[in-house]
PDB file of C-alpha atoms in Angstrom:
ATOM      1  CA  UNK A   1      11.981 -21.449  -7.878  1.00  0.00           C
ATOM      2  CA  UNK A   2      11.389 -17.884  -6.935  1.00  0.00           C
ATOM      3  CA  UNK A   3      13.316 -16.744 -10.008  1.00  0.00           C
ATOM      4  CA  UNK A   4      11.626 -19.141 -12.830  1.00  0.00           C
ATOM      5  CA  UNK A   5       8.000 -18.182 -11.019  1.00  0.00           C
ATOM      6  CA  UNK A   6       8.982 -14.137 -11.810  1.00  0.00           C
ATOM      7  CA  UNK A   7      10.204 -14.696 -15.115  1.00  0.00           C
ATOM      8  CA  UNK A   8       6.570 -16.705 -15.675  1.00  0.00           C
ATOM      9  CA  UNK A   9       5.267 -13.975 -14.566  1.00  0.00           C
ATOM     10  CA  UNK A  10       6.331 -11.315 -16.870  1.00  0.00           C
ATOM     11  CA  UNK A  11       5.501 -13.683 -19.485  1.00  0.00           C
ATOM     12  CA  UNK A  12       1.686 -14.405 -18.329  1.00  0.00           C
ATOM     13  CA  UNK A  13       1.157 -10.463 -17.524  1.00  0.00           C
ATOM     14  CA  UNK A  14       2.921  -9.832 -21.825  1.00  0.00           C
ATOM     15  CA  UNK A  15       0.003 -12.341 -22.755  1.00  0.00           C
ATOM     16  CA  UNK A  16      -3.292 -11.632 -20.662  1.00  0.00           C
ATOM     17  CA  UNK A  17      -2.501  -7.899 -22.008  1.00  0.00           C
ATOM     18  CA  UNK A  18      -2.878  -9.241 -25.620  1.00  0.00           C
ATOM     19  CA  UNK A  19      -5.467 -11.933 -25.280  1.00  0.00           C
ATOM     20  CA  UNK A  20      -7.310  -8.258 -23.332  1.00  0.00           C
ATOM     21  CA  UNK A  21      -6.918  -6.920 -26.508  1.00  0.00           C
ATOM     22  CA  UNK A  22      -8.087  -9.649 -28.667  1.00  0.00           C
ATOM     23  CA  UNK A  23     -10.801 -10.415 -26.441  1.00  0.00           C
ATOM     24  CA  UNK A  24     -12.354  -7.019 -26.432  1.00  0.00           C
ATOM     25  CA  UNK A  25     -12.764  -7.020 -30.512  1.00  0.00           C
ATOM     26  CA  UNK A  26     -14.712 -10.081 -29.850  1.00  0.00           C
ATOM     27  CA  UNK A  27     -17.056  -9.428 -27.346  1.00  0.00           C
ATOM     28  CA  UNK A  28     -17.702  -5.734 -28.832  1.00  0.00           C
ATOM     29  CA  UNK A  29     -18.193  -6.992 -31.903  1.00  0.00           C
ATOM     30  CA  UNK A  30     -20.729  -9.560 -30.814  1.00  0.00           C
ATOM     31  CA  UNK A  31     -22.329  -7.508 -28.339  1.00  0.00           C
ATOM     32  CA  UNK A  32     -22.795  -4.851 -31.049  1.00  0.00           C
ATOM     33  CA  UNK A  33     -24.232  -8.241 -33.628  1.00  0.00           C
ATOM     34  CA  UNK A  34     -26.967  -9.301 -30.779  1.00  0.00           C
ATOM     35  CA  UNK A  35     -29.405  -6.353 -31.774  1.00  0.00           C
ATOM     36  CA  UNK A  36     -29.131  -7.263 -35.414  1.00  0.00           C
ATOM     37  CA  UNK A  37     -30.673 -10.455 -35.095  1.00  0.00           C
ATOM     38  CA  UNK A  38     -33.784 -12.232 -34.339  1.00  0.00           C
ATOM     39  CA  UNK A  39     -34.271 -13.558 -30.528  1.00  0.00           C
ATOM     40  CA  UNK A  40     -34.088 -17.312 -30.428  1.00  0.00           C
ATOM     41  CA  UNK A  41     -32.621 -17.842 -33.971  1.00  0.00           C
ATOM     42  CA  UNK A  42     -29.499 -19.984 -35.089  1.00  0.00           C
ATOM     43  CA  UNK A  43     -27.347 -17.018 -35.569  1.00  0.00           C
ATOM     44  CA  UNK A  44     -28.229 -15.851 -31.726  1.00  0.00           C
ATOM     45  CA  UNK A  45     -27.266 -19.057 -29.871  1.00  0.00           C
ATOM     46  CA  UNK A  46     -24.286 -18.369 -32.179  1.00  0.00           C
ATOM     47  CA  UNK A  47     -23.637 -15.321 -30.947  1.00  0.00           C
ATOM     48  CA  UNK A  48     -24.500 -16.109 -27.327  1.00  0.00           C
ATOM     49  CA  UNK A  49     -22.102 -18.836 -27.671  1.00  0.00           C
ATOM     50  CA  UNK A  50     -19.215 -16.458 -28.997  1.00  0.00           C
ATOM     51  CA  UNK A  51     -19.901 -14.441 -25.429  1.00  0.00           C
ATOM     52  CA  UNK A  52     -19.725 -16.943 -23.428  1.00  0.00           C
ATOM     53  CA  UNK A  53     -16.438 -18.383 -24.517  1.00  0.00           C
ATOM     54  CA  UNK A  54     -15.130 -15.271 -24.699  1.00  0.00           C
ATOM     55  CA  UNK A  55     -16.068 -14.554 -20.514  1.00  0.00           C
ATOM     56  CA  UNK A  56     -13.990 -17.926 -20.453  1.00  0.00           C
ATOM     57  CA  UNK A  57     -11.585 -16.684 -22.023  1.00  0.00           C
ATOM     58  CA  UNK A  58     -11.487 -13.258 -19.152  1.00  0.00           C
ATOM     59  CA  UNK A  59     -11.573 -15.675 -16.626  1.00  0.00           C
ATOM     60  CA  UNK A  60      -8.730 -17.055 -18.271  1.00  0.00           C
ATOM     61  CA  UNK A  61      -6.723 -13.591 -18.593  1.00  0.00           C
ATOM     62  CA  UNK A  62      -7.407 -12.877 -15.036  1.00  0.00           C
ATOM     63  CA  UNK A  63      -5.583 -15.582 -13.729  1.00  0.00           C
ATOM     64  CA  UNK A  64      -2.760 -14.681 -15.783  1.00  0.00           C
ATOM     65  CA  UNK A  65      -2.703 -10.859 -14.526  1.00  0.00           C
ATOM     66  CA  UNK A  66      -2.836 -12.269 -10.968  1.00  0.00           C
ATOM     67  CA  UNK A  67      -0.047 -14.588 -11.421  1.00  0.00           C
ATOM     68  CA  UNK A  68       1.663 -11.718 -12.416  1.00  0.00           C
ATOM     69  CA  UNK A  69       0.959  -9.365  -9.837  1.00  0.00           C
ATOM     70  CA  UNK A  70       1.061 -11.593  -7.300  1.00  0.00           C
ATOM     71  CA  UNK A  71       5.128 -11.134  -7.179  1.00  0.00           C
ATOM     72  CA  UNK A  72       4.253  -7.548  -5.751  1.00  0.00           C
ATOM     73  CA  UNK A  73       3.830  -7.002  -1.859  1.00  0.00           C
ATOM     74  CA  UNK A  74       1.885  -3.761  -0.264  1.00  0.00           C
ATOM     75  CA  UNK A  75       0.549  -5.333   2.839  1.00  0.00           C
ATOM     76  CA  UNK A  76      -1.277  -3.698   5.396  1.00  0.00           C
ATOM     77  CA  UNK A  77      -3.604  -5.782   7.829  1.00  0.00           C
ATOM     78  CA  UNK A  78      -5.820  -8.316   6.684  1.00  0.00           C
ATOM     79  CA  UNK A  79      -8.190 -10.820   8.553  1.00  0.00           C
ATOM     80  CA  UNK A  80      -7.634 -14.433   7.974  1.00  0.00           C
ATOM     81  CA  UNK A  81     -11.170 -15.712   9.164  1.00  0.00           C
ATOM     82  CA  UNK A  82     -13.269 -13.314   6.991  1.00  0.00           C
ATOM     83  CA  UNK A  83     -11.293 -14.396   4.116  1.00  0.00           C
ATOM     84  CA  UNK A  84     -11.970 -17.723   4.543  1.00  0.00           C
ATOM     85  CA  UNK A  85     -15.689 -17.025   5.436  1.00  0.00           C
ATOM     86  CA  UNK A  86     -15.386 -15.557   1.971  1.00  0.00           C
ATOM     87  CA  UNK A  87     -14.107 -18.332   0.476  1.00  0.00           C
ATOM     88  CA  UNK A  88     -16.563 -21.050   1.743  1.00  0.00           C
ATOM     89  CA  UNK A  89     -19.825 -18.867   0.125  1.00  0.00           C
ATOM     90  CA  UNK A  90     -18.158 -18.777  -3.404  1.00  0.00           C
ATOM     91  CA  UNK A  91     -16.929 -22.544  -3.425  1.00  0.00           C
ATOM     92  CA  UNK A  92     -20.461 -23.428  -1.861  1.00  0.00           C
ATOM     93  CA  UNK A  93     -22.404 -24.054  -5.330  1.00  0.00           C
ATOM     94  CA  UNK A  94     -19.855 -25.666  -6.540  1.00  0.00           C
ATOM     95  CA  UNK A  95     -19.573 -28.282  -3.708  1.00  0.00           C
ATOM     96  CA  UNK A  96     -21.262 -31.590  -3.533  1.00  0.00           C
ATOM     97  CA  UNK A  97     -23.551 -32.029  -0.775  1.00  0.00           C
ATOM     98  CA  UNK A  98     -22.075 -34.573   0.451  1.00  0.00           C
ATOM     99  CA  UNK A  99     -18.608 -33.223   1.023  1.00  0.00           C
ATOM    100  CA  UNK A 100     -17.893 -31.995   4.536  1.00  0.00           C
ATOM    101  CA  UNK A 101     -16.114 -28.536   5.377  1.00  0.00           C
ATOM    102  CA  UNK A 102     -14.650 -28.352   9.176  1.00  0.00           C
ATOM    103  CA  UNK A 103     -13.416 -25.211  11.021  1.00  0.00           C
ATOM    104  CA  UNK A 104     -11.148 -24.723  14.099  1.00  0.00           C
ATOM    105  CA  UNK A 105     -10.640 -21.609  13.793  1.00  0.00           C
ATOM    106  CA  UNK A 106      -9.424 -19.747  16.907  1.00  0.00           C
ATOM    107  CA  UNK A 107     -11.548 -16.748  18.456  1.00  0.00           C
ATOM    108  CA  UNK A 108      -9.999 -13.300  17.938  1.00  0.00           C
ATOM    109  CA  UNK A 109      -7.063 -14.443  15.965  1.00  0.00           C
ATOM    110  CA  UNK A 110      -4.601 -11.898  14.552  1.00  0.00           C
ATOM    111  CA  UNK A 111      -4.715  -9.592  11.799  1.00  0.00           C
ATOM    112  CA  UNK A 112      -1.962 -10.577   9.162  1.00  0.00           C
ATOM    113  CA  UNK A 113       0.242  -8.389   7.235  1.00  0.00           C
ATOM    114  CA  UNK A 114      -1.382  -9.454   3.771  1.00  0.00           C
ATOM    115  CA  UNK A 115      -4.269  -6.875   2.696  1.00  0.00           C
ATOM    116  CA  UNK A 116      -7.773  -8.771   1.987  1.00  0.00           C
ATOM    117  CA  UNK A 117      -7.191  -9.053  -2.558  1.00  0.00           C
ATOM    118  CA  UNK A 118      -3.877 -10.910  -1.916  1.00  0.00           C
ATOM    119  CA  UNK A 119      -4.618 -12.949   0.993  1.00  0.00           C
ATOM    120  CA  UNK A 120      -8.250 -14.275  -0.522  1.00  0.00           C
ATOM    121  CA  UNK A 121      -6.537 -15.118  -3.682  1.00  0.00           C
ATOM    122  CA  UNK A 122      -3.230 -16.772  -2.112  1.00  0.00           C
ATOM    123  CA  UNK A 123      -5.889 -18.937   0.578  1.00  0.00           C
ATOM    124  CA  UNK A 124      -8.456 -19.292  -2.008  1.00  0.00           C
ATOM    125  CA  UNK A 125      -6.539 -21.066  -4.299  1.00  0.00           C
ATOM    126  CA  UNK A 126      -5.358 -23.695  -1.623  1.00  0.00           C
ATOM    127  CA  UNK A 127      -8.876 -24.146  -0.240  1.00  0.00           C
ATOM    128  CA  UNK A 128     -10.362 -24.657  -3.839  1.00  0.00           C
ATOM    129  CA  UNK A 129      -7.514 -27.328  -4.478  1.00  0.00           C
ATOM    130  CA  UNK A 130      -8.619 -28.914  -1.249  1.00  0.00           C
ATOM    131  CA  UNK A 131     -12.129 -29.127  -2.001  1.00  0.00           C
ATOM    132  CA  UNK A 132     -11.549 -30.835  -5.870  1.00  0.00           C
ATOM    133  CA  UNK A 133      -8.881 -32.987  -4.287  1.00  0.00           C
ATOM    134  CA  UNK A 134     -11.713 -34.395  -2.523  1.00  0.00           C
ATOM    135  CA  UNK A 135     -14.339 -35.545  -5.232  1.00  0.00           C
ATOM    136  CA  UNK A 136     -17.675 -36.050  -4.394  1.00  0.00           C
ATOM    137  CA  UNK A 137     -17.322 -37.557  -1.336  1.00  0.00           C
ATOM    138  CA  UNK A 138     -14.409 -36.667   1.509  1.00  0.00           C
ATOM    139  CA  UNK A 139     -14.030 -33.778   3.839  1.00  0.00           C
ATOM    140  CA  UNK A 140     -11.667 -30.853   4.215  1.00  0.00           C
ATOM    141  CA  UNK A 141     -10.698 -29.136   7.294  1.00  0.00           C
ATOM    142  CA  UNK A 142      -9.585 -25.610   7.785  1.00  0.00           C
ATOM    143  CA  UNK A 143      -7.661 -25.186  10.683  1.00  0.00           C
ATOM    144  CA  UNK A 144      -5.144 -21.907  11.735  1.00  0.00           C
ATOM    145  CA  UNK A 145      -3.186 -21.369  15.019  1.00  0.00           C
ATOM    146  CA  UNK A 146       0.050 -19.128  15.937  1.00  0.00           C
ATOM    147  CA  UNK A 147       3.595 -20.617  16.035  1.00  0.00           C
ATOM    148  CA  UNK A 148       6.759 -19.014  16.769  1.00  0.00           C
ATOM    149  CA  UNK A 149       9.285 -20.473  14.354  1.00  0.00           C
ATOM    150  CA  UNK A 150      13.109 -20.204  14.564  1.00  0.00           C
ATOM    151  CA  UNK A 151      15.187 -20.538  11.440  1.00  0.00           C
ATOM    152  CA  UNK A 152      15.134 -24.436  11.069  1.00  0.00           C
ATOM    153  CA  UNK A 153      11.390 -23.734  11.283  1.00  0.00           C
ATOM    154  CA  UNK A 154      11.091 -21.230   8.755  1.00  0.00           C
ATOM    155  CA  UNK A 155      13.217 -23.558   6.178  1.00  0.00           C
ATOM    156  CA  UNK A 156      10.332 -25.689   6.191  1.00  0.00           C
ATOM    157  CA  UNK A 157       7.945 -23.615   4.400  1.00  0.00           C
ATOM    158  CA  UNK A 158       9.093 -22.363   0.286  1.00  0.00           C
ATOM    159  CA  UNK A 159       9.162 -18.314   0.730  1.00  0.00           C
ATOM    160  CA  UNK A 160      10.589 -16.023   2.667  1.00  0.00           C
ATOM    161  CA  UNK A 161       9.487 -16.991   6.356  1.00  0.00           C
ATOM    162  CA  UNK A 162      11.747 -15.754   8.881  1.00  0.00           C
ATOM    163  CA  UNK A 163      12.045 -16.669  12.882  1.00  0.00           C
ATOM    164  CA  UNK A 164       9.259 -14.750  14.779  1.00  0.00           C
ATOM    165  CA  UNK A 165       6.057 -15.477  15.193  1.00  0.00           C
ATOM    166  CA  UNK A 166       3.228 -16.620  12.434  1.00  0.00           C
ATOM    167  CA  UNK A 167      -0.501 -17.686  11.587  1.00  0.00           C
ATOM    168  CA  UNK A 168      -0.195 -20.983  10.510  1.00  0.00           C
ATOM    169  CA  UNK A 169      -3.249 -21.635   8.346  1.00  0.00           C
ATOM    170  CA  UNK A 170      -3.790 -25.740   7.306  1.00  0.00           C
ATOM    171  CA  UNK A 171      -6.095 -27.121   4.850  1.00  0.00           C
ATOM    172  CA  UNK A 172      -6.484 -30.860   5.246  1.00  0.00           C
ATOM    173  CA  UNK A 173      -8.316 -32.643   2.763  1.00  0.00           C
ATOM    174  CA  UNK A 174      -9.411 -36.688   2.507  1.00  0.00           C
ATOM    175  CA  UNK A 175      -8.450 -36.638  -0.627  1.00  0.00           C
ATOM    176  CA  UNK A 176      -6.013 -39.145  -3.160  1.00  0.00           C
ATOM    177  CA  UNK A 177      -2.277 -37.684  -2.457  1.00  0.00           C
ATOM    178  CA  UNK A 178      -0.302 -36.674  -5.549  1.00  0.00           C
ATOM    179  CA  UNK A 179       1.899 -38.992  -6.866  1.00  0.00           C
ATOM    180  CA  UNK A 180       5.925 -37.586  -6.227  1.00  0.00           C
ATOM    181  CA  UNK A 181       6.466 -37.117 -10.095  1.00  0.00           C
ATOM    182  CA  UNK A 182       3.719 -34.895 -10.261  1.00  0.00           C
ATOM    183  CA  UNK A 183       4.977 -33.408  -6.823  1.00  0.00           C
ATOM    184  CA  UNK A 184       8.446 -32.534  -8.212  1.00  0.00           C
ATOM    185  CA  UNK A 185       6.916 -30.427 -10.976  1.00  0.00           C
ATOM    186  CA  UNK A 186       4.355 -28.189  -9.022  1.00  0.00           C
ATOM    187  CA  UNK A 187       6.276 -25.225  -8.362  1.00  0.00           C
ATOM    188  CA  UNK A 188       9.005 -25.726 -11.070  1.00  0.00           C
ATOM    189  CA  UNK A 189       6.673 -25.466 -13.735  1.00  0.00           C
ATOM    190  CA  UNK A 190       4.052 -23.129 -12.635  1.00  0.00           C
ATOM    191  CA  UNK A 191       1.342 -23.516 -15.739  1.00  0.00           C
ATOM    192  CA  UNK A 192       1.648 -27.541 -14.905  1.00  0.00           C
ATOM    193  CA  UNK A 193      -1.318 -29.075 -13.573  1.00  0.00           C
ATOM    194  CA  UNK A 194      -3.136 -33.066 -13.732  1.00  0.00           C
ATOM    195  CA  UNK A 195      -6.684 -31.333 -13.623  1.00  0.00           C
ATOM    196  CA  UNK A 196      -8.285 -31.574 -17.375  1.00  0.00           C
ATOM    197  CA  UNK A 197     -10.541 -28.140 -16.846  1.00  0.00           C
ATOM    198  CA  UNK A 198      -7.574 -26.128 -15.449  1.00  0.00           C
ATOM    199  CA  UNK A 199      -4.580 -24.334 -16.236  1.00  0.00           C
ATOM    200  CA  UNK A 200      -2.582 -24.318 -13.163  1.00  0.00           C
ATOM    201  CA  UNK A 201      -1.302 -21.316 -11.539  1.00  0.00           C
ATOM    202  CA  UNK A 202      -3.397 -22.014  -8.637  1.00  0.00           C
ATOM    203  CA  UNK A 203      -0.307 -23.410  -5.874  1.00  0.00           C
ATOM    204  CA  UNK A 204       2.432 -21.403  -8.153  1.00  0.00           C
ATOM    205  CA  UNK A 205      -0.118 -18.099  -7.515  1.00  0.00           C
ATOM    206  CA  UNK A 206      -0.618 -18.942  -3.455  1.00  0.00           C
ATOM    207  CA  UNK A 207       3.232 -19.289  -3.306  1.00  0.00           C
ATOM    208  CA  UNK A 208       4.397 -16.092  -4.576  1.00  0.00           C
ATOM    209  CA  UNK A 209       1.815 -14.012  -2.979  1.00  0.00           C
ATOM    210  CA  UNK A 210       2.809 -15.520   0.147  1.00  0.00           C
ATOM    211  CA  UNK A 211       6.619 -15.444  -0.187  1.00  0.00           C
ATOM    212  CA  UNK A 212       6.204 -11.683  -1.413  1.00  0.00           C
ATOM    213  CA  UNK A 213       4.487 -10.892   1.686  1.00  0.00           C
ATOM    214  CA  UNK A 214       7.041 -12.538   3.831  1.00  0.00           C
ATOM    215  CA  UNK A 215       5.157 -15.344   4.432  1.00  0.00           C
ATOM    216  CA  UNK A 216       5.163 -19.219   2.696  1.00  0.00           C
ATOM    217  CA  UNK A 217       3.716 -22.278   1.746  1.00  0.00           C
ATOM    218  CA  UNK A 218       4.661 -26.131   2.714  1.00  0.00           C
ATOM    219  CA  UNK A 219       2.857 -29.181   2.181  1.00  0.00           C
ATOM    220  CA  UNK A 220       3.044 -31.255   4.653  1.00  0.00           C
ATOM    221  CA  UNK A 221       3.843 -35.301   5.319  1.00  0.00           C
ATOM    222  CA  UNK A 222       1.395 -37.560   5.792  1.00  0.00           C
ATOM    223  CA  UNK A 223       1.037 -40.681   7.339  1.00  0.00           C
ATOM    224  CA  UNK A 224       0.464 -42.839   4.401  1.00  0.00           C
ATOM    225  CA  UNK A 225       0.260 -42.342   1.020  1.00  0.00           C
ATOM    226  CA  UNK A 226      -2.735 -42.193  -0.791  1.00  0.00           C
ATOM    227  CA  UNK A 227      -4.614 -40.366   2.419  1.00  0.00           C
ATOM    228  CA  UNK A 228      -5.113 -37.077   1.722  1.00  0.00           C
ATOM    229  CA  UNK A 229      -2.787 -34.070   1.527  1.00  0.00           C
ATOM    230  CA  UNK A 230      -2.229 -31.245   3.884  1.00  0.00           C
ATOM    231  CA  UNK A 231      -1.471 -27.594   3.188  1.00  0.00           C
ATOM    232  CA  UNK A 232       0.184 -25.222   5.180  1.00  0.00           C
ATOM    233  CA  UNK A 233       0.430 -21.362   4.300  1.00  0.00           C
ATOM    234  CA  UNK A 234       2.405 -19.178   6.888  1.00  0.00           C
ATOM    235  CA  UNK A 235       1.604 -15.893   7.056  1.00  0.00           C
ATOM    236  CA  UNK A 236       3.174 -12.602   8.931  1.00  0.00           C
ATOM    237  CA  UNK A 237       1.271 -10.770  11.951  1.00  0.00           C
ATOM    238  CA  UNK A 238       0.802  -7.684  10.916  1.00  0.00           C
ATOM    239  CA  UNK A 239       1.656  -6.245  14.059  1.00  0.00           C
ATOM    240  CA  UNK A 240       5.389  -7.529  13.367  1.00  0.00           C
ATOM    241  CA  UNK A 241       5.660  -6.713   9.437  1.00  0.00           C
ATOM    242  CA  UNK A 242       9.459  -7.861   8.508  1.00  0.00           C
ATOM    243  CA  UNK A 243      11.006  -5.963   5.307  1.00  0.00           C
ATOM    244  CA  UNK A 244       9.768  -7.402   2.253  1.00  0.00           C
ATOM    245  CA  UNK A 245      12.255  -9.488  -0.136  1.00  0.00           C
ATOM    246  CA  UNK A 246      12.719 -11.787  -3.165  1.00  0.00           C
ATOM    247  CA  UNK A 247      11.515 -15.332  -1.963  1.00  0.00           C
ATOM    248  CA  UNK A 248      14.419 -18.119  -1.887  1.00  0.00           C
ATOM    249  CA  UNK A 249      13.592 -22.347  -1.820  1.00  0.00           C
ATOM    250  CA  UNK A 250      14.131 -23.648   1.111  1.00  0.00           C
ATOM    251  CA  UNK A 251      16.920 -26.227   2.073  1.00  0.00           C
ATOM    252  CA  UNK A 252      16.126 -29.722   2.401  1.00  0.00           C
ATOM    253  CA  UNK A 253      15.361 -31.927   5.603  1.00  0.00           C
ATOM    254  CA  UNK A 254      13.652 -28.596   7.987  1.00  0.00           C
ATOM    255  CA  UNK A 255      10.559 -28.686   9.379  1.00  0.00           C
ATOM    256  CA  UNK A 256       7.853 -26.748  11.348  1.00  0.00           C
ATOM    257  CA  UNK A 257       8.989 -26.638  15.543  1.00  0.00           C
ATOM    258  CA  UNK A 258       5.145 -28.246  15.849  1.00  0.00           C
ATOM    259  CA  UNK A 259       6.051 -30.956  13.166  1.00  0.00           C
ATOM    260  CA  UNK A 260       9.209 -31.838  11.111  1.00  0.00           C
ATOM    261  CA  UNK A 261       8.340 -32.898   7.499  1.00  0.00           C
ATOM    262  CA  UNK A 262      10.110 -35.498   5.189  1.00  0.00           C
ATOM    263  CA  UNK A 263      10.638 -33.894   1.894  1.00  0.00           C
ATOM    264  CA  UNK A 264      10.855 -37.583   0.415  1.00  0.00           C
ATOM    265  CA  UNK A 265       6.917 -38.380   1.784  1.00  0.00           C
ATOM    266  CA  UNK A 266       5.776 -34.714   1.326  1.00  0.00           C
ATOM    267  CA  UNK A 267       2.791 -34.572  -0.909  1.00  0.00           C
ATOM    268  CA  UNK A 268       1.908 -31.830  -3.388  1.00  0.00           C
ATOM    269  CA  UNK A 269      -1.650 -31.292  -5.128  1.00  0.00           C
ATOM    270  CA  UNK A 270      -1.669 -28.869  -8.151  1.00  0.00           C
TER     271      UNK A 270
END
């Protein structure tokens, strides 16, 4: 996994620099048209159309650059609940009212060895997954605690987490499950997705952040299909950095020392 996900990489990073390029002829071009025309005419909501599908379309290249940086690691300490206090006021106006969002976060937790432009990106992409998963109606819940893993432990999570101790941050969400044919695909094919307005990247982005930081990503069993899904994201205290490596998949059948998963019930959302 950790190989096909770099070689994406290169690949995404080769095309947001020419869509960049393509994309800057076409907003110059019609930022330098605007003036030329009358205000409120045809050709303006033509041209205001034109700039606004091309800031789609930088959206678009962003992702791409931070897929591929997201392979590289420089981590100094980070804090997990600012990030995710972060995270709620930009998915805010794009939540329904009637959705629920529950904390249990622990006072004074750690800092983590992830600085704070990986670490919101990695977490925000999980917690925005969460929150769709959900529809209009459902609830997610953001939960984080420490656990000391030992090597069975660490096998659980895909990355590069190693015995020692970790910040084990869970999003929970009410929503559908993912079917396991869409599961199996997730992290193999990293620009796969079910979602009709996106692109993937999201999971495939979390993951090698994560794993490049020493850290990882699982998603967790359930205890029914069809309930909801559960993401876990371990990440390294930065008070006990390990050395930084390639990430490996994990083996089969390991599971957290808190909970053991099932790899044949675990549930993946993309």
């Amino acid at each position: 996994i950790g190989i096909r996900l770099a070689d994406a990489g290169v690949v995404a990073g080769r095309m947001a620099h020419d869509f960049d390029n393509i994309l800057t002829g076409i907003l110059g071009f019609a930022d330098l048209a605007q003036p030329m025309v009358a205000p409120g005419t045809q050709a303006a909501s033509y041209l205001a159309e034109i700039a606004k599908v091309g800031q789609r379309g930088i959206g678009f290249t962003q992702q791409l650059h931070a897929f591929n940086r997201s392979g590289d690691a420089k981590p100094t300490p980070g804090s997990v609940a600012a990030t995710l206090s972060r995270e709620e006021t930009r998915l805010k106006p794009i939540n329904p009212p009637t959705l629920k969002i529950e904390k249990d976060l622990p006072l004074n937790m750690p800092a983590v060895a992830m600085d704070a432009g990986p670490l919101q990106i990695a977490l925000g992409h999980v917690f925005e997954n969460a929150v769709e998963a959900c529809g209009k109606i459902g609830h997610v819940k953001v939960s984080a605690k420490l656990a000391e893993s030992n090597e069975t432990d660490a096998r659980a999570f895909l990355g590069k987490v190693t015995p020692g101790p970790y910040l084990i941050v869970s999003f929970a969400d009410s929503g559908p499950g993912i079917k396991p044919e869409v599961r199996k695909r997730l992290f193999a094919e990293p620009f796969y997705t079910t979602k009709v307005r996106h692109r993937g990247l999201g999971l495939a982005t979390a993951y090698r952040i994560a794993a490049a930081h020493r850290g990882g990503l699982m998603i967790e069993a359930i205890p029914a299909p069809g309930t909801g899904t559960i993401v876990k994201v371990a990440l390294p205290l930065a008070v006990s950095r390990p050395s930084i490596s390639t990430p490996t998949p994990p083996p089969a059948n390991a599971g957290l020392r808190e909970e053991s998963v099932n790899p044949e019930t675990t549930t993946v959302r993309g």
